[in-house]
Amino acid sequence: DAKTTQPNSMESNEEEPVHLPCNHSTISGTDYIHWYRQLPSQGPEYVIHGLTSNVNNRMASLAIAEDRKSSTLILHRATLRDAAVYYCILRDLALSGGSNYKLTFGKGTLLTVNP
Amino acid sequence: EPEVTQTPSHQVTQMGQEVILRCVPISNHLYFYWYRQILGQKVEFLVSFYNNEISEKSEIFDDQFSVERPDGSNFTLKIRSTKLEDSAMYFCASSTGLVWSSGNTIYFGEGSWLTVV
């Protein structure tokens, strides 16, 4: 499987920023870094993705290290609805040439948001 | 916002019975997927489907599983003879293009919870 390392869990307070880290030292040069999240009893939900530059959308920001070996998902003001498992996902290099189709989910980071 | 819809939301079936899970992907998407998640475990890839054929499948997707796009809108997963270990949440997903080479995103449905008794 593609190698990503995320903390098992993190805790935040409502309305505060949250920085969710991910290490991916074996990333391939042209592969995107994807972040998904899974709210309780729901399907995975796309959050953001990026290649080299930092990215922003209405949900979050993605800060990518210059060497691309790590990235950080930033939730600017956490809400109770942001409590979920957050997955940092890279291409599955276990397959010859790497899969072009699938996302390989790890255990992710369980984010708890306190009121 | 367009979404992937799945039916049924929950199905209970007896071991050995056939089950068909149905999905309506987002209308302009070309790539279709099934994933599953056993309770308390990771989300696992089953199969991807493009241009009316399987483009990739996992070891889980054995001869008991099949997928079909019978018309222009539905995408189905059939489990021919269910086993107890098939009990899981099954997620359908779709995308406009390839995830990794083009950076497209995959949109997931809410899931169909299958309980085999």
PDB file of C-alpha atoms in Angstrom:
ATOM      1  CA  ASP A   1       0.000   0.000   0.000  1.00  0.00           C
ATOM      2  CA  ALA A   2       1.026   3.619  -0.428  1.00  0.00           C
ATOM      3  CA  LYS A   3       2.843   4.684   2.713  1.00  0.00           C
ATOM      4  CA  THR A   4       1.248   7.451   4.681  1.00  0.00           C
ATOM      5  CA  THR A   5       1.613   8.111   8.375  1.00  0.00           C
ATOM      6  CA  GLN A   6      -1.078   9.936  10.283  1.00  0.00           C
ATOM      7  CA  PRO A   7      -1.716  10.287  14.000  1.00  0.00           C
ATOM      8  CA  ASN A   8      -4.417   7.899  15.169  1.00  0.00           C
ATOM      9  CA  SER A   9      -6.401  10.665  16.807  1.00  0.00           C
ATOM     10  CA  MET A  10      -6.482  14.397  17.449  1.00  0.00           C
ATOM     11  CA  GLU A  11      -8.667  16.647  19.501  1.00  0.00           C
ATOM     12  CA  SER A  12      -9.749  20.191  18.907  1.00  0.00           C
ATOM     13  CA  ASN A  13     -12.084  22.768  20.348  1.00  0.00           C
ATOM     14  CA  GLU A  14     -14.916  24.243  18.370  1.00  0.00           C
ATOM     15  CA  GLU A  15     -14.086  27.406  16.428  1.00  0.00           C
ATOM     16  CA  GLU A  16     -10.339  26.765  16.696  1.00  0.00           C
ATOM     17  CA  PRO A  17      -8.048  25.856  13.784  1.00  0.00           C
ATOM     18  CA  VAL A  18      -6.988  22.244  13.331  1.00  0.00           C
ATOM     19  CA  HIS A  19      -3.830  21.060  11.616  1.00  0.00           C
ATOM     20  CA  LEU A  20      -3.928  17.411  10.565  1.00  0.00           C
ATOM     21  CA  PRO A  21      -0.492  16.132   9.518  1.00  0.00           C
ATOM     22  CA  CYS A  22       0.426  13.393   7.080  1.00  0.00           C
ATOM     23  CA  ASN A  23       3.843  12.022   6.233  1.00  0.00           C
ATOM     24  CA  HIS A  24       4.367  10.448   2.811  1.00  0.00           C
ATOM     25  CA  SER A  25       8.080  10.169   2.219  1.00  0.00           C
ATOM     26  CA  THR A  26       7.740   7.674  -0.663  1.00  0.00           C
ATOM     27  CA  ILE A  27       5.428   9.819  -2.760  1.00  0.00           C
ATOM     28  CA  SER A  28       5.907   9.630  -6.509  1.00  0.00           C
ATOM     29  CA  GLY A  29       6.808  12.818  -8.307  1.00  0.00           C
ATOM     30  CA  THR A  30       3.573  13.246 -10.221  1.00  0.00           C
ATOM     31  CA  ASP A  31       0.985  11.856  -7.844  1.00  0.00           C
ATOM     32  CA  TYR A  32      -1.649  13.982  -6.213  1.00  0.00           C
ATOM     33  CA  ILE A  33      -2.198  14.023  -2.476  1.00  0.00           C
ATOM     34  CA  HIS A  34      -5.846  13.451  -1.647  1.00  0.00           C
ATOM     35  CA  TRP A  35      -7.701  14.043   1.587  1.00  0.00           C
ATOM     36  CA  TYR A  36     -11.033  12.478   2.323  1.00  0.00           C
ATOM     37  CA  ARG A  37     -13.039  12.298   5.488  1.00  0.00           C
ATOM     38  CA  GLN A  38     -15.705   9.967   6.790  1.00  0.00           C
ATOM     39  CA  LEU A  39     -18.334  11.263   9.148  1.00  0.00           C
ATOM     40  CA  PRO A  40     -19.970   8.692  11.450  1.00  0.00           C
ATOM     41  CA  SER A  41     -22.195   6.260   9.531  1.00  0.00           C
ATOM     42  CA  GLN A  42     -21.576   7.993   6.214  1.00  0.00           C
ATOM     43  CA  GLY A  43     -19.607   7.373   3.065  1.00  0.00           C
ATOM     44  CA  PRO A  44     -16.188   8.928   2.512  1.00  0.00           C
ATOM     45  CA  GLU A  45     -16.337  12.530   1.434  1.00  0.00           C
ATOM     46  CA  TYR A  46     -13.813  14.384  -0.670  1.00  0.00           C
ATOM     47  CA  VAL A  47     -12.110  17.236   1.152  1.00  0.00           C
ATOM     48  CA  ILE A  48      -9.249  18.511  -0.978  1.00  0.00           C
ATOM     49  CA  HIS A  49      -6.347  17.443  -3.140  1.00  0.00           C
ATOM     50  CA  GLY A  50      -3.130  18.978  -4.372  1.00  0.00           C
ATOM     51  CA  LEU A  51       0.049  18.295  -6.272  1.00  0.00           C
ATOM     52  CA  THR A  52       2.736  20.779  -5.301  1.00  0.00           C
ATOM     53  CA  SER A  53       1.283  24.139  -4.351  1.00  0.00           C
ATOM     54  CA  ASN A  54      -0.867  24.892  -1.364  1.00  0.00           C
ATOM     55  CA  VAL A  55      -4.557  24.621  -2.124  1.00  0.00           C
ATOM     56  CA  ASN A  56      -7.653  26.222  -0.654  1.00  0.00           C
ATOM     57  CA  ASN A  57     -11.315  25.430  -1.022  1.00  0.00           C
ATOM     58  CA  ARG A  58     -14.458  26.147   0.937  1.00  0.00           C
ATOM     59  CA  MET A  59     -13.865  23.209   3.255  1.00  0.00           C
ATOM     60  CA  ALA A  60     -10.177  23.381   4.051  1.00  0.00           C
ATOM     61  CA  SER A  61      -6.647  24.282   3.049  1.00  0.00           C
ATOM     62  CA  LEU A  62      -3.884  21.902   2.111  1.00  0.00           C
ATOM     63  CA  ALA A  63      -0.292  22.834   2.836  1.00  0.00           C
ATOM     64  CA  ILE A  64       2.227  20.714   0.957  1.00  0.00           C
ATOM     65  CA  ALA A  65       5.869  20.654   1.966  1.00  0.00           C
ATOM     66  CA  GLU A  66       8.362  21.784  -0.635  1.00  0.00           C
ATOM     67  CA  ASP A  67       9.821  18.265  -0.927  1.00  0.00           C
ATOM     68  CA  ARG A  68       6.263  16.831  -0.996  1.00  0.00           C
ATOM     69  CA  LYS A  69       7.129  14.330   1.702  1.00  0.00           C
ATOM     70  CA  SER A  70       4.494  15.659   4.027  1.00  0.00           C
ATOM     71  CA  SER A  71       1.291  17.637   3.938  1.00  0.00           C
ATOM     72  CA  THR A  72      -1.059  19.247   6.422  1.00  0.00           C
ATOM     73  CA  LEU A  73      -4.800  19.565   6.160  1.00  0.00           C
ATOM     74  CA  ILE A  74      -5.982  22.758   7.802  1.00  0.00           C
ATOM     75  CA  LEU A  75      -9.508  23.313   9.027  1.00  0.00           C
ATOM     76  CA  HIS A  76      -9.602  27.007   9.787  1.00  0.00           C
ATOM     77  CA  ARG A  77     -12.437  26.928  12.315  1.00  0.00           C
ATOM     78  CA  ALA A  78     -13.465  23.490  13.468  1.00  0.00           C
ATOM     79  CA  THR A  79     -17.164  22.841  13.983  1.00  0.00           C
ATOM     80  CA  LEU A  80     -18.857  19.893  15.626  1.00  0.00           C
ATOM     81  CA  ARG A  81     -19.772  18.702  12.151  1.00  0.00           C
ATOM     82  CA  ASP A  82     -16.069  18.332  11.341  1.00  0.00           C
ATOM     83  CA  ALA A  83     -15.741  15.425  13.780  1.00  0.00           C
ATOM     84  CA  ALA A  84     -14.750  12.570  11.488  1.00  0.00           C
ATOM     85  CA  VAL A  85     -11.959  10.256  10.405  1.00  0.00           C
ATOM     86  CA  TYR A  86      -9.625  12.101   8.039  1.00  0.00           C
ATOM     87  CA  TYR A  87      -7.706  10.132   5.458  1.00  0.00           C
ATOM     88  CA  CYS A  88      -4.566  11.243   3.665  1.00  0.00           C
ATOM     89  CA  ILE A  89      -4.363   9.081   0.538  1.00  0.00           C
ATOM     90  CA  LEU A  90      -1.656   8.521  -2.012  1.00  0.00           C
ATOM     91  CA  ARG A  91      -1.433   6.228  -4.984  1.00  0.00           C
ATOM     92  CA  ASP A  92      -1.081   2.521  -4.278  1.00  0.00           C
ATOM     93  CA  LEU A  93       2.422   1.717  -5.465  1.00  0.00           C
ATOM     94  CA  ALA A  94       2.132  -1.931  -4.450  1.00  0.00           C
ATOM     95  CA  LEU A  95       0.639  -2.642  -7.843  1.00  0.00           C
ATOM     96  CA  SER A  96       2.958  -2.667 -10.807  1.00  0.00           C
ATOM     97  CA  GLY A  97       3.026   0.882 -12.084  1.00  0.00           C
ATOM     98  CA  GLY A  98       0.600   1.876  -9.391  1.00  0.00           C
ATOM     99  CA  SER A  99      -3.162   1.825  -9.638  1.00  0.00           C
ATOM    100  CA  ASN A 100      -4.675   4.644 -11.594  1.00  0.00           C
ATOM    101  CA  TYR A 101      -8.149   3.950 -10.366  1.00  0.00           C
ATOM    102  CA  LYS A 102      -8.467   3.280  -6.712  1.00  0.00           C
ATOM    103  CA  LEU A 103      -8.050   5.056  -3.434  1.00  0.00           C
ATOM    104  CA  THR A 104      -6.402   2.971  -0.727  1.00  0.00           C
ATOM    105  CA  PHE A 105      -7.705   3.990   2.668  1.00  0.00           C
ATOM    106  CA  GLY A 106      -5.611   3.620   5.783  1.00  0.00           C
ATOM    107  CA  LYS A 107      -6.818   4.055   9.343  1.00  0.00           C
ATOM    108  CA  GLY A 108      -6.768   7.839   9.140  1.00  0.00           C
ATOM    109  CA  THR A 109      -6.934  10.331  11.986  1.00  0.00           C
ATOM    110  CA  LEU A 110     -10.002  10.414  14.184  1.00  0.00           C
ATOM    111  CA  LEU A 111     -10.732  14.072  14.881  1.00  0.00           C
ATOM    112  CA  THR A 112     -12.775  14.868  17.960  1.00  0.00           C
ATOM    113  CA  VAL A 113     -14.175  18.381  18.248  1.00  0.00           C
ATOM    114  CA  ASN A 114     -15.112  19.576  21.708  1.00  0.00           C
ATOM    115  CA  PRO A 115     -17.905  22.135  22.149  1.00  0.00           C
TER     116      PRO A 115
ATOM    117  CA  GLU B   1     -25.130  19.367  -5.696  1.00  0.00           C
ATOM    118  CA  PRO B   2     -25.096  16.117  -7.713  1.00  0.00           C
ATOM    119  CA  GLU B   3     -24.713  12.988  -5.641  1.00  0.00           C
ATOM    120  CA  VAL B   4     -24.311   9.250  -5.872  1.00  0.00           C
ATOM    121  CA  THR B   5     -27.430   7.475  -4.677  1.00  0.00           C
ATOM    122  CA  GLN B   6     -27.627   3.908  -3.443  1.00  0.00           C
ATOM    123  CA  THR B   7     -30.429   1.472  -2.750  1.00  0.00           C
ATOM    124  CA  PRO B   8     -31.304  -0.214  -0.520  1.00  0.00           C
ATOM    125  CA  SER B   9     -29.925   1.595   2.487  1.00  0.00           C
ATOM    126  CA  HIS B  10     -30.102  -1.607   4.498  1.00  0.00           C
ATOM    127  CA  GLN B  11     -30.697  -5.217   3.490  1.00  0.00           C
ATOM    128  CA  VAL B  12     -30.814  -8.365   5.556  1.00  0.00           C
ATOM    129  CA  THR B  13     -30.341 -11.609   3.668  1.00  0.00           C
ATOM    130  CA  GLN B  14     -29.875 -15.247   4.446  1.00  0.00           C
ATOM    131  CA  MET B  15     -26.553 -16.906   3.827  1.00  0.00           C
ATOM    132  CA  GLY B  16     -26.401 -18.380   0.332  1.00  0.00           C
ATOM    133  CA  GLN B  17     -28.892 -15.942  -1.150  1.00  0.00           C
ATOM    134  CA  GLU B  18     -28.132 -13.616  -4.028  1.00  0.00           C
ATOM    135  CA  VAL B  19     -28.037  -9.895  -3.373  1.00  0.00           C
ATOM    136  CA  ILE B  20     -28.051  -6.988  -5.797  1.00  0.00           C
ATOM    137  CA  LEU B  21     -27.006  -3.562  -4.585  1.00  0.00           C
ATOM    138  CA  ARG B  22     -27.947  -0.672  -6.798  1.00  0.00           C
ATOM    139  CA  CYS B  23     -26.345   2.673  -7.434  1.00  0.00           C
ATOM    140  CA  VAL B  24     -27.019   5.713  -9.575  1.00  0.00           C
ATOM    141  CA  PRO B  25     -23.697   7.472 -10.165  1.00  0.00           C
ATOM    142  CA  ILE B  26     -23.380  11.169 -10.925  1.00  0.00           C
ATOM    143  CA  SER B  27     -24.672  11.658 -14.457  1.00  0.00           C
ATOM    144  CA  ASN B  28     -21.602  12.895 -16.337  1.00  0.00           C
ATOM    145  CA  HIS B  29     -19.170  10.559 -14.595  1.00  0.00           C
ATOM    146  CA  LEU B  30     -17.394   7.845 -16.548  1.00  0.00           C
ATOM    147  CA  TYR B  31     -15.661   5.769 -13.872  1.00  0.00           C
ATOM    148  CA  PHE B  32     -17.567   3.715 -11.341  1.00  0.00           C
ATOM    149  CA  TYR B  33     -16.449   1.921  -8.211  1.00  0.00           C
ATOM    150  CA  TRP B  34     -17.549  -0.291  -5.390  1.00  0.00           C
ATOM    151  CA  TYR B  35     -15.888  -0.197  -1.983  1.00  0.00           C
ATOM    152  CA  ARG B  36     -16.854  -1.929   1.223  1.00  0.00           C
ATOM    153  CA  GLN B  37     -16.278  -1.369   4.917  1.00  0.00           C
ATOM    154  CA  ILE B  38     -16.692  -4.124   7.454  1.00  0.00           C
ATOM    155  CA  LEU B  39     -17.803  -2.714  10.797  1.00  0.00           C
ATOM    156  CA  GLY B  40     -14.861  -1.116  12.595  1.00  0.00           C
ATOM    157  CA  GLN B  41     -12.438  -1.723   9.747  1.00  0.00           C
ATOM    158  CA  LYS B  42     -10.923   0.226   6.863  1.00  0.00           C
ATOM    159  CA  VAL B  43     -12.689   1.166   3.672  1.00  0.00           C
ATOM    160  CA  GLU B  44     -11.611  -1.423   1.075  1.00  0.00           C
ATOM    161  CA  PHE B  45     -11.598  -1.178  -2.702  1.00  0.00           C
ATOM    162  CA  LEU B  46     -13.536  -3.873  -4.549  1.00  0.00           C
ATOM    163  CA  VAL B  47     -13.712  -2.952  -8.205  1.00  0.00           C
ATOM    164  CA  SER B  48     -13.526  -0.147 -10.739  1.00  0.00           C
ATOM    165  CA  PHE B  49     -15.496  -0.061 -13.988  1.00  0.00           C
ATOM    166  CA  TYR B  50     -14.982   1.978 -17.104  1.00  0.00           C
ATOM    167  CA  ASN B  51     -16.265   1.766 -20.643  1.00  0.00           C
ATOM    168  CA  ASN B  52     -18.487  -1.187 -19.764  1.00  0.00           C
ATOM    169  CA  GLU B  53     -15.746  -3.344 -18.402  1.00  0.00           C
ATOM    170  CA  ILE B  54     -13.852  -3.931 -15.189  1.00  0.00           C
ATOM    171  CA  SER B  55     -10.671  -1.881 -15.175  1.00  0.00           C
ATOM    172  CA  GLU B  56      -9.340  -3.107 -11.869  1.00  0.00           C
ATOM    173  CA  LYS B  57     -10.434  -5.419  -9.066  1.00  0.00           C
ATOM    174  CA  SER B  58      -9.135  -6.429  -5.682  1.00  0.00           C
ATOM    175  CA  GLU B  59      -8.558  -9.890  -4.254  1.00  0.00           C
ATOM    176  CA  ILE B  60     -11.847  -9.557  -2.406  1.00  0.00           C
ATOM    177  CA  PHE B  61     -13.734  -9.343  -5.697  1.00  0.00           C
ATOM    178  CA  ASP B  62     -13.847 -13.058  -6.476  1.00  0.00           C
ATOM    179  CA  ASP B  63     -16.200 -15.068  -8.672  1.00  0.00           C
ATOM    180  CA  GLN B  64     -19.048 -14.499  -6.254  1.00  0.00           C
ATOM    181  CA  PHE B  65     -19.091 -10.822  -7.153  1.00  0.00           C
ATOM    182  CA  SER B  66     -20.104  -9.193 -10.399  1.00  0.00           C
ATOM    183  CA  VAL B  67     -20.860  -5.679 -11.578  1.00  0.00           C
ATOM    184  CA  GLU B  68     -23.035  -4.416 -14.336  1.00  0.00           C
ATOM    185  CA  ARG B  69     -24.194  -1.192 -15.895  1.00  0.00           C
ATOM    186  CA  PRO B  70     -27.484  -2.402 -17.345  1.00  0.00           C
ATOM    187  CA  ASP B  71     -28.555   0.972 -18.700  1.00  0.00           C
ATOM    188  CA  GLY B  72     -27.201   4.493 -18.921  1.00  0.00           C
ATOM    189  CA  SER B  73     -27.792   5.345 -15.312  1.00  0.00           C
ATOM    190  CA  ASN B  74     -27.581   2.367 -12.956  1.00  0.00           C
ATOM    191  CA  PHE B  75     -24.524   0.531 -11.708  1.00  0.00           C
ATOM    192  CA  THR B  76     -25.054  -2.683  -9.763  1.00  0.00           C
ATOM    193  CA  LEU B  77     -23.063  -4.998  -7.561  1.00  0.00           C
ATOM    194  CA  LYS B  78     -24.245  -8.596  -7.368  1.00  0.00           C
ATOM    195  CA  ILE B  79     -23.146 -11.071  -4.762  1.00  0.00           C
ATOM    196  CA  ARG B  80     -24.127 -14.491  -6.047  1.00  0.00           C
ATOM    197  CA  SER B  81     -24.144 -16.544  -2.857  1.00  0.00           C
ATOM    198  CA  THR B  82     -23.691 -14.457   0.249  1.00  0.00           C
ATOM    199  CA  LYS B  83     -21.516 -15.511   3.151  1.00  0.00           C
ATOM    200  CA  LEU B  84     -21.561 -14.271   6.712  1.00  0.00           C
ATOM    201  CA  GLU B  85     -18.304 -12.426   6.065  1.00  0.00           C
ATOM    202  CA  ASP B  86     -19.948 -10.382   3.310  1.00  0.00           C
ATOM    203  CA  SER B  87     -21.749  -8.404   6.005  1.00  0.00           C
ATOM    204  CA  ALA B  88     -20.507  -4.869   5.522  1.00  0.00           C
ATOM    205  CA  MET B  89     -21.348  -1.386   4.319  1.00  0.00           C
ATOM    206  CA  TYR B  90     -20.997  -1.232   0.548  1.00  0.00           C
ATOM    207  CA  PHE B  91     -20.197   2.127  -1.004  1.00  0.00           C
ATOM    208  CA  CYS B  92     -20.714   2.994  -4.638  1.00  0.00           C
ATOM    209  CA  ALA B  93     -18.616   5.809  -6.059  1.00  0.00           C
ATOM    210  CA  SER B  94     -17.993   7.598  -9.328  1.00  0.00           C
ATOM    211  CA  SER B  95     -15.569  10.032 -10.910  1.00  0.00           C
ATOM    212  CA  THR B  96     -15.183  11.955 -14.145  1.00  0.00           C
ATOM    213  CA  GLY B  97     -11.683  10.683 -14.804  1.00  0.00           C
ATOM    214  CA  LEU B  98      -8.700   8.821 -13.482  1.00  0.00           C
ATOM    215  CA  VAL B  99      -7.875   9.635  -9.898  1.00  0.00           C
ATOM    216  CA  TRP B 100      -4.116   9.659  -9.964  1.00  0.00           C
ATOM    217  CA  SER B 101      -2.961  10.772 -13.354  1.00  0.00           C
ATOM    218  CA  SER B 102      -5.506  13.558 -13.640  1.00  0.00           C
ATOM    219  CA  GLY B 103      -6.179  14.397 -10.025  1.00  0.00           C
ATOM    220  CA  ASN B 104      -9.893  13.801 -10.276  1.00  0.00           C
ATOM    221  CA  THR B 105     -11.969  13.221  -7.196  1.00  0.00           C
ATOM    222  CA  ILE B 106     -14.162  10.264  -6.346  1.00  0.00           C
ATOM    223  CA  TYR B 107     -17.642  10.903  -5.030  1.00  0.00           C
ATOM    224  CA  PHE B 108     -19.131   8.301  -2.724  1.00  0.00           C
ATOM    225  CA  GLY B 109     -22.691   7.375  -1.960  1.00  0.00           C
ATOM    226  CA  GLU B 110     -24.072   6.978   1.537  1.00  0.00           C
ATOM    227  CA  GLY B 111     -23.748   3.227   1.434  1.00  0.00           C
ATOM    228  CA  SER B 112     -25.857   0.090   1.538  1.00  0.00           C
ATOM    229  CA  TRP B 113     -25.581  -1.839   4.759  1.00  0.00           C
ATOM    230  CA  LEU B 114     -25.715  -5.579   4.085  1.00  0.00           C
ATOM    231  CA  THR B 115     -26.327  -8.000   6.916  1.00  0.00           C
ATOM    232  CA  VAL B 116     -25.975 -11.696   6.146  1.00  0.00           C
ATOM    233  CA  VAL B 117     -27.578 -14.022   8.700  1.00  0.00           C
TER     234      VAL B 117
END
